[in-house]
Coordinates of C-alpha atoms in Angstrom, one line a residue:
M89 CA 35.3 -11.1 -34.0
M90 CA 33.6 -14.2 -32.7
L91 CA 34.4 -16.3 -29.7
I92 CA 34.6 -20.1 -30.1
L93 CA 32.7 -22.5 -27.9
L94 CA 34.8 -25.5 -26.9
V95 CA 33.5 -28.9 -25.3
M96 CA 33.2 -27.5 -22.7
I97 CA 32.0 -24.7 -24.7
T98 CA 35.2 -20.2 -28.2
I99 CA 37.2 -16.2 -29.2
L100 CA 38.3 -16.9 -32.8
S101 CA 37.2 -15.0 -35.8
A102 CA 34.0 -16.1 -37.5
C103 CA 32.6 -14.9 -40.7
G104 CA 32.6 -11.3 -40.2
G105 CA 31.7 -8.6 -37.8
N106 CA 32.7 -9.4 -34.4
N107 CA 35.5 -11.0 -32.4
A108 CA 33.7 -14.3 -32.1
V109 CA 34.3 -16.5 -29.3
T110 CA 34.3 -20.2 -30.1
P111 CA 32.3 -22.6 -28.0
A112 CA 34.1 -25.9 -27.4
A113 CA 34.1 -28.9 -25.2
E114 CA 37.0 -29.1 -22.8
P115 CA 39.3 -31.8 -23.7
A116 CA 37.8 -32.7 -23.2
A117 CA 42.7 -10.4 -34.8
T118 CA 45.1 -7.5 -36.1
E119 CA 47.2 -7.3 -33.1
T120 CA 50.9 -7.6 -32.3
P121 CA 52.0 -10.8 -30.5
A122 CA 50.4 -11.3 -27.1
T123 CA 52.3 -11.0 -23.8
E124 CA 54.5 -13.9 -22.8
P125 CA 53.3 -16.1 -20.0
A126 CA 55.2 -15.9 -16.7
T127 CA 58.6 -17.6 -16.7
D128 CA 57.7 -20.1 -13.9
E129 CA 54.7 -21.2 -15.9
S130 CA 56.6 -21.3 -19.2
A131 CA 58.7 -24.3 -17.9
N132 CA 55.5 -26.4 -18.5
D133 CA 55.2 -25.3 -22.1
G134 CA 56.8 -26.3 -25.4
V135 CA 57.1 -29.3 -27.6
F136 CA 58.3 -32.4 -25.8
P137 CA 59.6 -34.7 -28.6
A138 CA 59.0 -38.5 -28.8
S139 CA 61.7 -40.4 -26.9
D140 CA 61.5 -43.5 -29.1
P141 CA 59.6 -43.2 -32.4
S142 CA 60.4 -46.9 -33.1
L143 CA 57.6 -47.8 -30.7
N144 CA 55.0 -46.5 -33.2
P145 CA 52.2 -49.0 -33.5
A146 CA 51.6 -50.8 -36.7
P147 CA 48.2 -49.3 -37.5
A148 CA 49.8 -45.9 -37.6
L149 CA 52.9 -47.0 -39.5
N150 CA 50.7 -48.6 -42.2
R151 CA 48.9 -45.3 -42.9
A152 CA 51.2 -43.8 -45.6
D153 CA 48.7 -41.3 -47.1
T154 CA 46.1 -40.7 -44.4
L155 CA 46.1 -38.3 -41.4
I156 CA 43.5 -39.0 -38.7
I157 CA 42.7 -36.3 -36.1
G158 CA 40.5 -37.0 -33.1
M159 CA 38.0 -34.5 -31.8
T160 CA 34.6 -34.0 -30.2
A161 CA 31.7 -34.7 -32.6
P162 CA 30.9 -31.8 -34.9
N163 CA 27.2 -31.2 -35.3
G164 CA 27.3 -30.9 -39.1
T165 CA 27.0 -27.1 -39.5
F166 CA 29.9 -26.7 -41.9
S167 CA 29.0 -23.2 -43.1
P168 CA 31.0 -20.0 -42.7
F169 CA 27.7 -18.3 -42.0
F170 CA 26.3 -20.6 -39.4
W171 CA 28.9 -22.7 -37.5
S172 CA 28.8 -22.3 -33.8
T173 CA 31.2 -24.8 -32.2
A174 CA 35.0 -25.2 -32.5
Y175 CA 34.5 -28.6 -34.1
D176 CA 32.3 -27.4 -36.9
K177 CA 34.8 -24.5 -37.3
Y178 CA 37.6 -26.9 -37.8
V179 CA 35.8 -28.2 -40.9
V180 CA 35.0 -24.7 -42.1
E181 CA 38.7 -23.7 -41.8
T182 CA 39.7 -26.9 -43.7
V183 CA 37.3 -26.3 -46.6
F184 CA 37.1 -22.4 -46.9
D185 CA 39.6 -19.5 -47.1
S186 CA 39.3 -15.8 -46.7
F187 CA 41.2 -12.7 -47.9
L188 CA 43.3 -12.7 -44.7
A189 CA 44.4 -15.5 -42.3
V190 CA 45.6 -15.5 -38.7
Q191 CA 49.3 -16.2 -38.1
G192 CA 51.0 -17.9 -35.2
D193 CA 51.5 -14.6 -33.3
G194 CA 47.9 -13.5 -33.6
T195 CA 48.4 -11.1 -36.5
Y196 CA 46.7 -11.4 -39.9
K197 CA 48.3 -11.5 -43.3
E198 CA 47.2 -12.0 -46.9
S199 CA 45.7 -15.4 -47.9
L200 CA 43.3 -15.2 -50.8
A201 CA 44.1 -11.5 -51.1
E202 CA 47.1 -10.4 -53.1
S203 CA 47.0 -7.1 -51.2
V204 CA 44.8 -4.8 -49.3
D205 CA 44.6 -1.0 -49.6
V206 CA 43.4 1.2 -46.7
S207 CA 42.6 4.8 -47.2
E208 CA 44.2 7.4 -45.0
D209 CA 41.0 8.1 -43.1
G210 CA 40.5 4.4 -42.5
L211 CA 37.0 4.4 -44.1
K212 CA 37.8 2.6 -47.4
Y213 CA 39.2 -0.9 -47.8
T214 CA 40.1 -2.3 -51.2
F215 CA 40.8 -6.0 -51.4
H216 CA 42.7 -7.4 -54.4
L217 CA 42.0 -11.1 -55.0
K218 CA 44.8 -13.4 -56.2
S219 CA 44.3 -14.4 -59.8
G220 CA 43.4 -17.9 -61.0
I221 CA 41.9 -19.4 -57.8
K222 CA 39.1 -21.9 -58.2
Y223 CA 36.6 -23.5 -55.9
S224 CA 36.8 -27.3 -55.5
D225 CA 33.9 -27.7 -58.0
G226 CA 35.9 -25.8 -60.6
T227 CA 34.1 -22.5 -60.4
P228 CA 36.4 -19.5 -60.7
V229 CA 36.6 -17.3 -57.5
T230 CA 35.6 -13.7 -58.0
V231 CA 35.0 -10.8 -55.5
K232 CA 31.3 -11.1 -56.4
D233 CA 31.3 -14.1 -54.1
F234 CA 32.5 -11.8 -51.3
L235 CA 29.7 -9.4 -52.1
F236 CA 27.3 -12.3 -51.9
A237 CA 28.6 -13.2 -48.5
L238 CA 28.1 -9.6 -47.3
K239 CA 24.5 -9.7 -48.5
V240 CA 23.7 -12.9 -46.7
L241 CA 25.2 -11.6 -43.5
H242 CA 23.1 -8.4 -43.8
D243 CA 19.9 -10.3 -44.6
P244 CA 17.2 -9.6 -42.0
T245 CA 16.6 -13.3 -41.5
Y246 CA 20.3 -14.1 -40.9
D247 CA 20.5 -15.8 -37.4
G248 CA 24.1 -16.9 -37.2
E249 CA 26.5 -15.6 -34.6
S250 CA 28.4 -13.1 -36.8
D251 CA 27.6 -9.4 -36.3
I252 CA 28.3 -7.8 -39.7
H253 CA 26.6 -4.6 -38.5
S254 CA 29.4 -3.8 -36.1
I255 CA 31.6 -3.1 -39.2
H256 CA 29.3 -0.3 -40.2
I257 CA 29.4 -0.8 -44.0
V258 CA 27.9 2.1 -45.8
G259 CA 24.4 1.1 -47.0
G260 CA 24.4 -2.1 -45.0
K261 CA 21.5 -1.0 -42.8
E262 CA 19.4 0.2 -45.8
F263 CA 19.9 -3.3 -47.5
H264 CA 19.0 -5.0 -44.2
D265 CA 15.9 -3.0 -43.9
G266 CA 14.8 -3.7 -47.5
K267 CA 15.2 -0.1 -48.5
S268 CA 17.8 -0.9 -51.1
K269 CA 18.6 -3.9 -53.3
D270 CA 22.3 -3.3 -53.0
I271 CA 24.8 -2.4 -50.3
S272 CA 25.8 1.1 -51.6
G273 CA 29.1 1.1 -49.8
V274 CA 30.4 -1.9 -51.7
T275 CA 31.7 -1.6 -55.2
V276 CA 33.0 -4.4 -57.5
I277 CA 35.7 -2.8 -59.5
D278 CA 36.5 -6.0 -61.5
D279 CA 36.5 -9.8 -60.9
N280 CA 39.5 -9.4 -58.6
T281 CA 39.0 -6.1 -56.9
I282 CA 36.3 -5.0 -54.4
E283 CA 36.0 -1.7 -52.5
I284 CA 34.2 -1.5 -49.1
N285 CA 33.4 1.8 -47.5
V286 CA 32.5 2.1 -43.8
T287 CA 31.1 4.9 -41.7
E288 CA 33.3 4.3 -38.7
K289 CA 37.0 3.3 -38.5
T290 CA 38.0 0.9 -35.8
A291 CA 41.1 -1.1 -34.8
L292 CA 39.5 -4.2 -36.2
T293 CA 37.9 -3.2 -39.5
K294 CA 40.5 -4.5 -41.9
D295 CA 40.9 -7.9 -40.2
Q296 CA 37.1 -8.4 -39.7
L297 CA 36.5 -7.8 -43.4
G298 CA 39.4 -9.9 -44.4
D299 CA 38.3 -12.8 -42.2
I300 CA 35.0 -13.3 -44.0
P301 CA 35.3 -16.5 -46.0
L302 CA 34.6 -16.5 -49.7
L303 CA 32.1 -19.1 -51.0
P304 CA 30.7 -19.7 -54.4
E305 CA 27.5 -17.7 -55.1
A306 CA 26.9 -20.1 -58.1
Y307 CA 26.4 -23.0 -55.5
Y308 CA 25.2 -21.3 -52.4
G309 CA 23.1 -18.7 -54.1
K310 CA 21.0 -20.9 -56.4
G311 CA 17.9 -20.7 -54.2
Y312 CA 18.6 -17.6 -52.3
S313 CA 16.5 -14.5 -52.4
F314 CA 16.3 -11.6 -49.9
G315 CA 14.7 -12.8 -46.7
K316 CA 15.0 -16.5 -47.5
L317 CA 18.1 -18.3 -46.3
D318 CA 16.7 -21.9 -46.1
S319 CA 18.3 -23.0 -49.3
I320 CA 21.7 -21.9 -48.0
K321 CA 21.2 -23.7 -44.7
E322 CA 20.3 -26.9 -46.6
L323 CA 23.9 -26.9 -47.8
N324 CA 25.4 -26.7 -44.2
D325 CA 26.6 -30.3 -44.4
K326 CA 27.7 -30.1 -48.1
P327 CA 30.3 -27.4 -48.1
V328 CA 32.2 -26.2 -51.2
G329 CA 35.1 -23.9 -50.9
T330 CA 38.6 -23.0 -52.0
G331 CA 40.3 -24.8 -49.1
K332 CA 43.1 -27.3 -48.5
Y333 CA 40.8 -30.2 -48.5
I334 CA 37.5 -31.2 -50.1
M335 CA 34.9 -32.8 -47.8
K336 CA 33.8 -36.2 -49.2
N337 CA 31.7 -37.6 -46.4
F338 CA 30.1 -36.8 -43.0
A339 CA 28.9 -39.5 -40.7
A340 CA 27.3 -37.8 -37.7
G341 CA 28.8 -38.9 -34.5
Q342 CA 31.6 -40.8 -36.3
E343 CA 33.8 -39.0 -38.7
V344 CA 34.3 -36.3 -41.4
V345 CA 36.3 -37.5 -44.4
F346 CA 38.3 -35.3 -46.7
E347 CA 40.5 -35.6 -49.8
A348 CA 43.3 -33.2 -50.6
N349 CA 42.5 -30.4 -53.0
P350 CA 45.0 -30.8 -55.8
D351 CA 44.4 -27.3 -57.0
Y352 CA 44.8 -25.5 -53.7
F353 CA 46.1 -22.0 -54.4
A354 CA 48.9 -22.2 -51.8
G355 CA 50.0 -25.7 -52.8
A356 CA 48.3 -29.0 -52.6
P357 CA 48.5 -30.7 -49.2
K358 CA 51.2 -33.3 -48.9
I359 CA 48.9 -35.9 -47.3
K360 CA 46.1 -37.2 -49.6
N361 CA 43.5 -38.2 -47.1
L362 CA 42.3 -36.5 -43.9
I363 CA 39.8 -37.8 -41.4
F364 CA 38.4 -36.0 -38.3
K365 CA 37.5 -39.0 -36.1
V366 CA 35.0 -38.6 -33.2
T367 CA 36.6 -39.3 -29.8
T368 CA 35.7 -38.7 -26.1
D369 CA 37.8 -38.2 -23.0
D370 CA 37.2 -41.9 -22.3
T371 CA 38.5 -43.1 -25.7
K372 CA 41.1 -40.7 -27.0
L373 CA 44.1 -41.9 -24.9
A374 CA 43.5 -45.5 -25.9
M375 CA 43.1 -44.6 -29.6
L376 CA 46.3 -42.6 -29.6
Q377 CA 48.2 -45.5 -27.9
A378 CA 46.8 -48.0 -30.5
G379 CA 47.7 -45.7 -33.4
E380 CA 44.0 -45.4 -34.4
I381 CA 44.4 -41.6 -34.4
D382 CA 47.4 -39.4 -35.1
M383 CA 46.6 -36.5 -32.9
D384 CA 43.9 -35.1 -30.5
M385 CA 43.5 -32.5 -27.8
V386 CA 43.9 -34.2 -24.5
T387 CA 43.1 -32.7 -21.1
V388 CA 46.4 -31.5 -19.7
N389 CA 47.2 -32.8 -16.3
E390 CA 50.2 -34.4 -14.7
D391 CA 48.9 -38.0 -15.1
N392 CA 48.0 -37.5 -18.8
V393 CA 51.3 -35.8 -19.6
E394 CA 53.2 -38.6 -18.0
E395 CA 51.2 -41.3 -19.8
L396 CA 51.5 -39.7 -23.2
Q397 CA 55.3 -39.2 -22.9
S398 CA 55.7 -42.7 -21.6
L399 CA 54.4 -44.1 -24.9
G400 CA 57.6 -42.9 -26.6
F401 CA 56.2 -42.2 -30.1
L402 CA 54.3 -39.0 -29.5
D403 CA 55.5 -35.4 -29.8
V404 CA 53.6 -33.6 -27.0
H405 CA 52.7 -30.0 -27.7
I406 CA 51.8 -27.9 -24.6
Y407 CA 51.0 -24.2 -24.7
P408 CA 48.8 -21.7 -22.9
T409 CA 45.2 -21.7 -24.0
N410 CA 43.9 -18.5 -25.5
G411 CA 40.6 -19.0 -23.8
Y412 CA 38.9 -19.8 -20.5
G413 CA 36.4 -22.1 -18.8
Y414 CA 33.2 -20.8 -17.2
V415 CA 29.9 -21.6 -15.7
A416 CA 27.0 -19.6 -17.4
F417 CA 23.9 -18.2 -15.7
N418 CA 20.6 -17.7 -17.6
H419 CA 20.1 -14.0 -16.8
N420 CA 16.5 -14.3 -17.9
K421 CA 15.7 -16.3 -14.8
D422 CA 14.8 -14.0 -11.9
K423 CA 17.1 -15.6 -9.3
F424 CA 20.2 -15.0 -11.4
K425 CA 19.4 -11.3 -12.0
D426 CA 20.6 -10.4 -8.5
V427 CA 24.4 -9.9 -8.5
K428 CA 24.5 -10.9 -4.8
V429 CA 23.3 -14.4 -5.9
R430 CA 25.8 -14.6 -8.7
Q431 CA 28.6 -13.6 -6.2
A432 CA 27.4 -16.1 -3.7
L433 CA 27.4 -18.9 -6.3
T434 CA 31.0 -17.9 -7.2
I435 CA 32.4 -17.6 -3.7
G436 CA 30.5 -20.7 -2.6
L437 CA 32.1 -22.9 -5.3
N438 CA 35.6 -24.2 -4.5
R439 CA 37.0 -23.3 -7.9
K440 CA 40.6 -23.9 -6.8
E441 CA 39.8 -27.5 -5.8
V442 CA 38.1 -28.1 -9.2
V443 CA 40.9 -26.6 -11.2
E444 CA 43.7 -28.4 -9.3
G445 CA 41.8 -31.7 -9.4
S446 CA 41.3 -31.3 -13.2
F447 CA 44.6 -29.9 -14.4
G448 CA 47.1 -29.8 -11.5
K449 CA 49.9 -27.3 -12.3
Y450 CA 48.6 -26.8 -15.8
A451 CA 45.8 -24.3 -15.1
D452 CA 45.0 -21.3 -12.9
V453 CA 41.7 -20.0 -11.5
I454 CA 40.8 -16.7 -13.3
N455 CA 38.5 -13.8 -12.3
V456 CA 38.1 -12.0 -15.6
P457 CA 37.0 -13.3 -19.0
E458 CA 40.4 -13.1 -20.7
S459 CA 43.4 -15.3 -21.1
K460 CA 46.7 -14.5 -19.6
V461 CA 48.3 -14.6 -23.0
G462 CA 46.0 -11.9 -24.2
W463 CA 47.5 -8.4 -24.5
A464 CA 44.5 -6.9 -22.7
Y465 CA 44.6 -9.2 -19.7
T466 CA 44.7 -7.6 -16.2
D467 CA 44.3 -8.6 -12.6
E468 CA 44.5 -5.1 -11.3
G469 CA 41.6 -4.0 -9.2
V470 CA 40.0 -7.4 -9.5
E471 CA 38.1 -9.3 -6.8
T472 CA 39.4 -12.9 -6.4
Y473 CA 36.3 -14.4 -4.9
D474 CA 38.2 -16.9 -2.8
F475 CA 36.2 -19.8 -1.6
D476 CA 34.2 -18.9 1.6
L477 CA 31.0 -20.8 2.3
E478 CA 30.0 -18.5 5.2
K479 CA 30.3 -15.4 3.1
A480 CA 28.3 -17.0 0.4
K481 CA 25.6 -17.9 2.8
A482 CA 25.5 -14.3 4.1
L483 CA 25.2 -13.0 0.5
L484 CA 22.2 -15.2 -0.1
D485 CA 20.7 -14.0 3.2
E486 CA 21.1 -10.4 2.1
A487 CA 19.5 -11.3 -1.3
G488 CA 16.4 -12.5 0.6
W489 CA 16.9 -16.3 0.2
A490 CA 16.2 -17.7 3.6
V491 CA 16.8 -21.3 4.7
G492 CA 13.5 -23.2 4.9
S493 CA 12.4 -25.9 7.3
D494 CA 13.7 -28.5 4.9
G495 CA 17.1 -26.9 4.7
I496 CA 16.5 -25.5 1.2
R497 CA 16.5 -21.7 0.7
E498 CA 13.4 -20.0 -0.5
K499 CA 12.2 -16.6 -1.5
D500 CA 8.7 -15.4 -2.2
G501 CA 7.5 -19.0 -2.1
E502 CA 10.1 -20.2 -4.6
K503 CA 12.6 -22.9 -3.6
F504 CA 16.2 -22.2 -4.7
K505 CA 16.7 -25.0 -7.2
I506 CA 19.3 -25.1 -10.0
E507 CA 19.3 -27.3 -13.1
F508 CA 22.9 -27.6 -14.1
S509 CA 24.1 -29.0 -17.4
A510 CA 27.6 -30.3 -18.3
T511 CA 29.2 -32.4 -20.9
A512 CA 29.3 -36.2 -20.4
D513 CA 32.5 -38.1 -20.6
N514 CA 34.5 -35.1 -19.6
S515 CA 37.3 -35.1 -17.0
V516 CA 36.7 -31.6 -15.9
V517 CA 33.0 -32.3 -15.3
E518 CA 34.0 -35.3 -13.3
A519 CA 35.9 -33.0 -10.9
L520 CA 33.3 -30.2 -11.0
L521 CA 30.0 -32.0 -10.3
P522 CA 30.7 -33.5 -6.9
I523 CA 32.4 -30.4 -5.6
M524 CA 29.6 -28.1 -6.9
T525 CA 26.9 -30.4 -5.6
K526 CA 28.5 -30.6 -2.1
N527 CA 29.2 -26.8 -1.9
Y528 CA 25.8 -25.7 -3.1
K529 CA 23.9 -28.2 -0.9
E530 CA 25.8 -26.8 2.1
M531 CA 24.6 -23.3 1.1
G532 CA 21.0 -24.6 1.1
I533 CA 20.6 -24.9 -2.7
D534 CA 18.8 -27.8 -4.3
I535 CA 21.0 -28.6 -7.4
S536 CA 20.1 -31.1 -10.1
P537 CA 23.0 -31.9 -12.3
E538 CA 22.7 -33.5 -15.8
T539 CA 25.3 -34.7 -18.2
L540 CA 24.6 -34.4 -21.9
D541 CA 26.6 -34.5 -25.1
F542 CA 28.1 -31.2 -26.2
N543 CA 25.7 -30.5 -29.0
A544 CA 22.7 -31.1 -26.7
I545 CA 24.0 -28.5 -24.3
M546 CA 24.5 -26.1 -27.2
A547 CA 20.9 -26.7 -28.3
K548 CA 19.7 -25.9 -24.8
K549 CA 21.8 -22.7 -24.8
D550 CA 20.4 -21.7 -28.2
A551 CA 16.9 -22.3 -27.1
G552 CA 17.3 -20.5 -23.8
T553 CA 16.0 -23.5 -21.8
F554 CA 19.0 -23.8 -19.5
E555 CA 19.6 -22.5 -16.0
M556 CA 23.3 -23.0 -15.6
Y557 CA 25.8 -24.9 -17.8
F558 CA 29.6 -25.5 -17.9
A559 CA 31.6 -24.6 -21.0
A560 CA 34.7 -22.8 -22.4
W561 CA 35.4 -20.0 -24.8
G562 CA 38.3 -20.0 -27.2
L563 CA 39.4 -16.4 -27.9
T564 CA 40.7 -14.4 -30.8
P565 CA 43.8 -12.3 -30.4
D566 CA 41.7 -9.1 -29.9
P567 CA 39.5 -8.7 -26.8
D568 CA 36.5 -7.2 -28.7
N569 CA 33.5 -9.6 -28.8
T570 CA 29.7 -9.8 -28.6
V571 CA 29.4 -12.2 -25.7
Y572 CA 28.8 -9.6 -23.0
T573 CA 27.2 -6.8 -25.0
S574 CA 23.4 -6.4 -24.5
D575 CA 22.5 -7.1 -28.1
G576 CA 25.5 -9.1 -28.9
A577 CA 25.3 -11.9 -31.5
Q578 CA 27.0 -14.3 -29.1
N579 CA 25.2 -13.2 -26.0
D580 CA 23.0 -16.3 -25.4
I581 CA 22.6 -15.8 -21.6
G582 CA 20.4 -12.6 -21.6
Y583 CA 23.1 -10.5 -19.9
A584 CA 22.9 -6.7 -20.1
N585 CA 25.2 -4.0 -18.7
A586 CA 25.2 -0.5 -20.1
T587 CA 28.7 0.2 -18.8
V588 CA 30.1 -2.9 -20.5
D589 CA 28.3 -1.9 -23.7
E590 CA 29.9 1.5 -23.7
L591 CA 33.4 0.3 -22.8
M592 CA 33.3 -2.4 -25.5
K593 CA 32.3 0.2 -28.1
K594 CA 34.9 2.6 -26.9
G595 CA 37.7 0.0 -26.9
K596 CA 36.9 -1.0 -30.5
A597 CA 36.9 2.6 -31.7
E598 CA 40.2 3.5 -30.1
L599 CA 43.3 2.8 -32.4
D600 CA 46.1 3.2 -29.8
R601 CA 47.0 -0.1 -28.2
E602 CA 47.9 1.4 -24.8
K603 CA 44.7 3.4 -24.6
R604 CA 42.8 0.3 -25.5
K605 CA 44.4 -1.6 -22.7
E606 CA 43.2 1.0 -20.2
I607 CA 39.6 0.8 -21.6
Y608 CA 39.5 -3.0 -21.5
K609 CA 41.0 -3.0 -18.0
E610 CA 38.0 -0.9 -16.8
M611 CA 35.7 -3.2 -18.7
Y612 CA 37.2 -6.3 -17.1
Q613 CA 36.9 -4.8 -13.7
E614 CA 33.2 -4.2 -14.4
L615 CA 32.7 -7.8 -15.6
N616 CA 34.6 -9.0 -12.5
A617 CA 32.3 -7.1 -10.2
D618 CA 29.1 -8.0 -12.1
L619 CA 29.8 -11.7 -12.8
P620 CA 27.8 -12.6 -15.9
Y621 CA 29.5 -16.0 -15.5
I622 CA 31.4 -17.8 -12.9
Y623 CA 34.9 -17.5 -14.3
M624 CA 36.7 -20.9 -13.7
Y625 CA 40.2 -21.2 -15.2
Q626 CA 42.7 -20.7 -17.9
R627 CA 44.4 -24.0 -18.7
R628 CA 46.9 -25.1 -21.2
D629 CA 46.3 -26.9 -24.5
M630 CA 47.9 -30.3 -25.0
W631 CA 48.1 -31.8 -28.5
P632 CA 49.9 -35.2 -28.7
V633 CA 51.0 -35.7 -32.3
N634 CA 52.3 -39.0 -33.7
S635 CA 56.0 -38.5 -34.4
R636 CA 55.4 -39.7 -38.0
I637 CA 53.6 -36.4 -38.6
T638 CA 55.7 -33.2 -39.1
G639 CA 54.9 -29.6 -40.0
F640 CA 52.2 -28.5 -37.6
D641 CA 52.5 -24.9 -36.4
L642 CA 50.4 -24.9 -33.1
T643 CA 50.1 -21.7 -31.1
P644 CA 47.5 -20.2 -28.7
Y645 CA 46.1 -18.1 -31.7
K646 CA 46.2 -20.5 -34.6
D647 CA 44.2 -23.7 -35.0
F648 CA 45.9 -26.8 -36.4
T649 CA 43.8 -26.5 -39.5
Y650 CA 45.9 -23.6 -40.8
S651 CA 48.9 -26.0 -41.1
L652 CA 47.2 -28.8 -42.9
N653 CA 48.7 -28.1 -46.4
Q654 CA 52.2 -28.1 -45.0
V655 CA 52.0 -31.2 -42.8
E656 CA 53.5 -34.4 -44.1
I657 CA 54.1 -38.1 -43.1
A658 CA 57.7 -38.9 -42.6
P659 CA 58.9 -42.0 -44.5
Q660 CA 59.2 -45.1 -42.3

């Protein structure tokens, strides 16, 4: 499944094929419940209720039928096929549904599906669609729409971040290669029943298939033909789905406006109007205080927690993030291909100072790309890379980067320069940049930091024109992903490691949870030694919610969007 990039930059499921991590800005899954966080850390977690709801500001009290949620600006790619950031994904999850949906404990259960049958050998999956469901434009939903989605994902020109090929659907490769007009392993039994055959069973197949959103072929397929996806991409900012809300307007950099879907199959939302309002770290606290927004994700640190609780009218939700912050290297650049350089840049950065300065007691430095709430997390046999400038300098010496007459290291006539990109108006970046600049200059590195908006950094990432950038991943409940595999759909940094490839493949194929843990432990030890990223921290999420609003089910595994049809505004 896919990871999700947050502002900083996520792993949440995306439309099919891999445990997608989701990119997101820092505030800025078929498995059993994840392990509990340590008791001493749990004291910081929970819902801290409003102390005096009567202090609610008038602008909030006057909104009887509208919920306003603050977030980083989406970039307008509201397509189950092509979204790539957490903020576009929030829109996708609001407008679209799939056969299965993630639950609060990280497991999946039926959503659009009435039931799912799995053959004894794990190679055949039969999905039964609930009857009578319609898209928001009135078009009836049929399983042929699911087949349409599979064809788009298998199209040779598909360039989104989902990796449908990892599911190994029978006939998928032949369709992709143009040798067949159909995917032979997919059979439409009737309008409500579809059968999918695969060549390999894995621990994730059912959930990966069930997590692919259904979307109307009658709308998205009008101009589609094999090898031509432009007509589908033209609809990226005009989504039509079965979801809780219908998107009515998108003003780039400002807001996304929705209206409740009165015919939503699981029951119409209780709140008529929904707005995703663009905020930044510099504006969200003031907007919450003024009642201009009802909720937002706010950087969790002791000052912010105290300020939010002091307002009196906010319920403050704090829980461990199923994700991690990192600094990415462009492995296509020669200087970053040397593991000693990557180790030096990790040891030579005072990560502890950055993390404590940003989050206080609400985050920890990490050394593997996994959240502590994940069932596969391990710190066994892991190097901690404690801050040590002298050791970092020695590693650069060993890598052949000698200090020049101007104090800047050089090798083979090349000065050691780094262009570093990070999100503007971001409290973590405000702590990171001065510390990184100071540490790296002391190591003899010429660093040029730049701050851009989140979508601009994502554009540089996608184009491969970056050197290093700061971001965060949001994770799915399962550790399988394509961020670190050599040909992975979400590997945007040029990283390649045959050992990681083999262990990722082995872990996905194994069905026994305990055996999978051992495989992933070995993989995390390899990723810890090889350092494709500088692993920075796992923090907590903090969502202050206006006390007028009730019904949200917020957990490390489940976005707020999944609760939108059950949320309501309490009478005042």
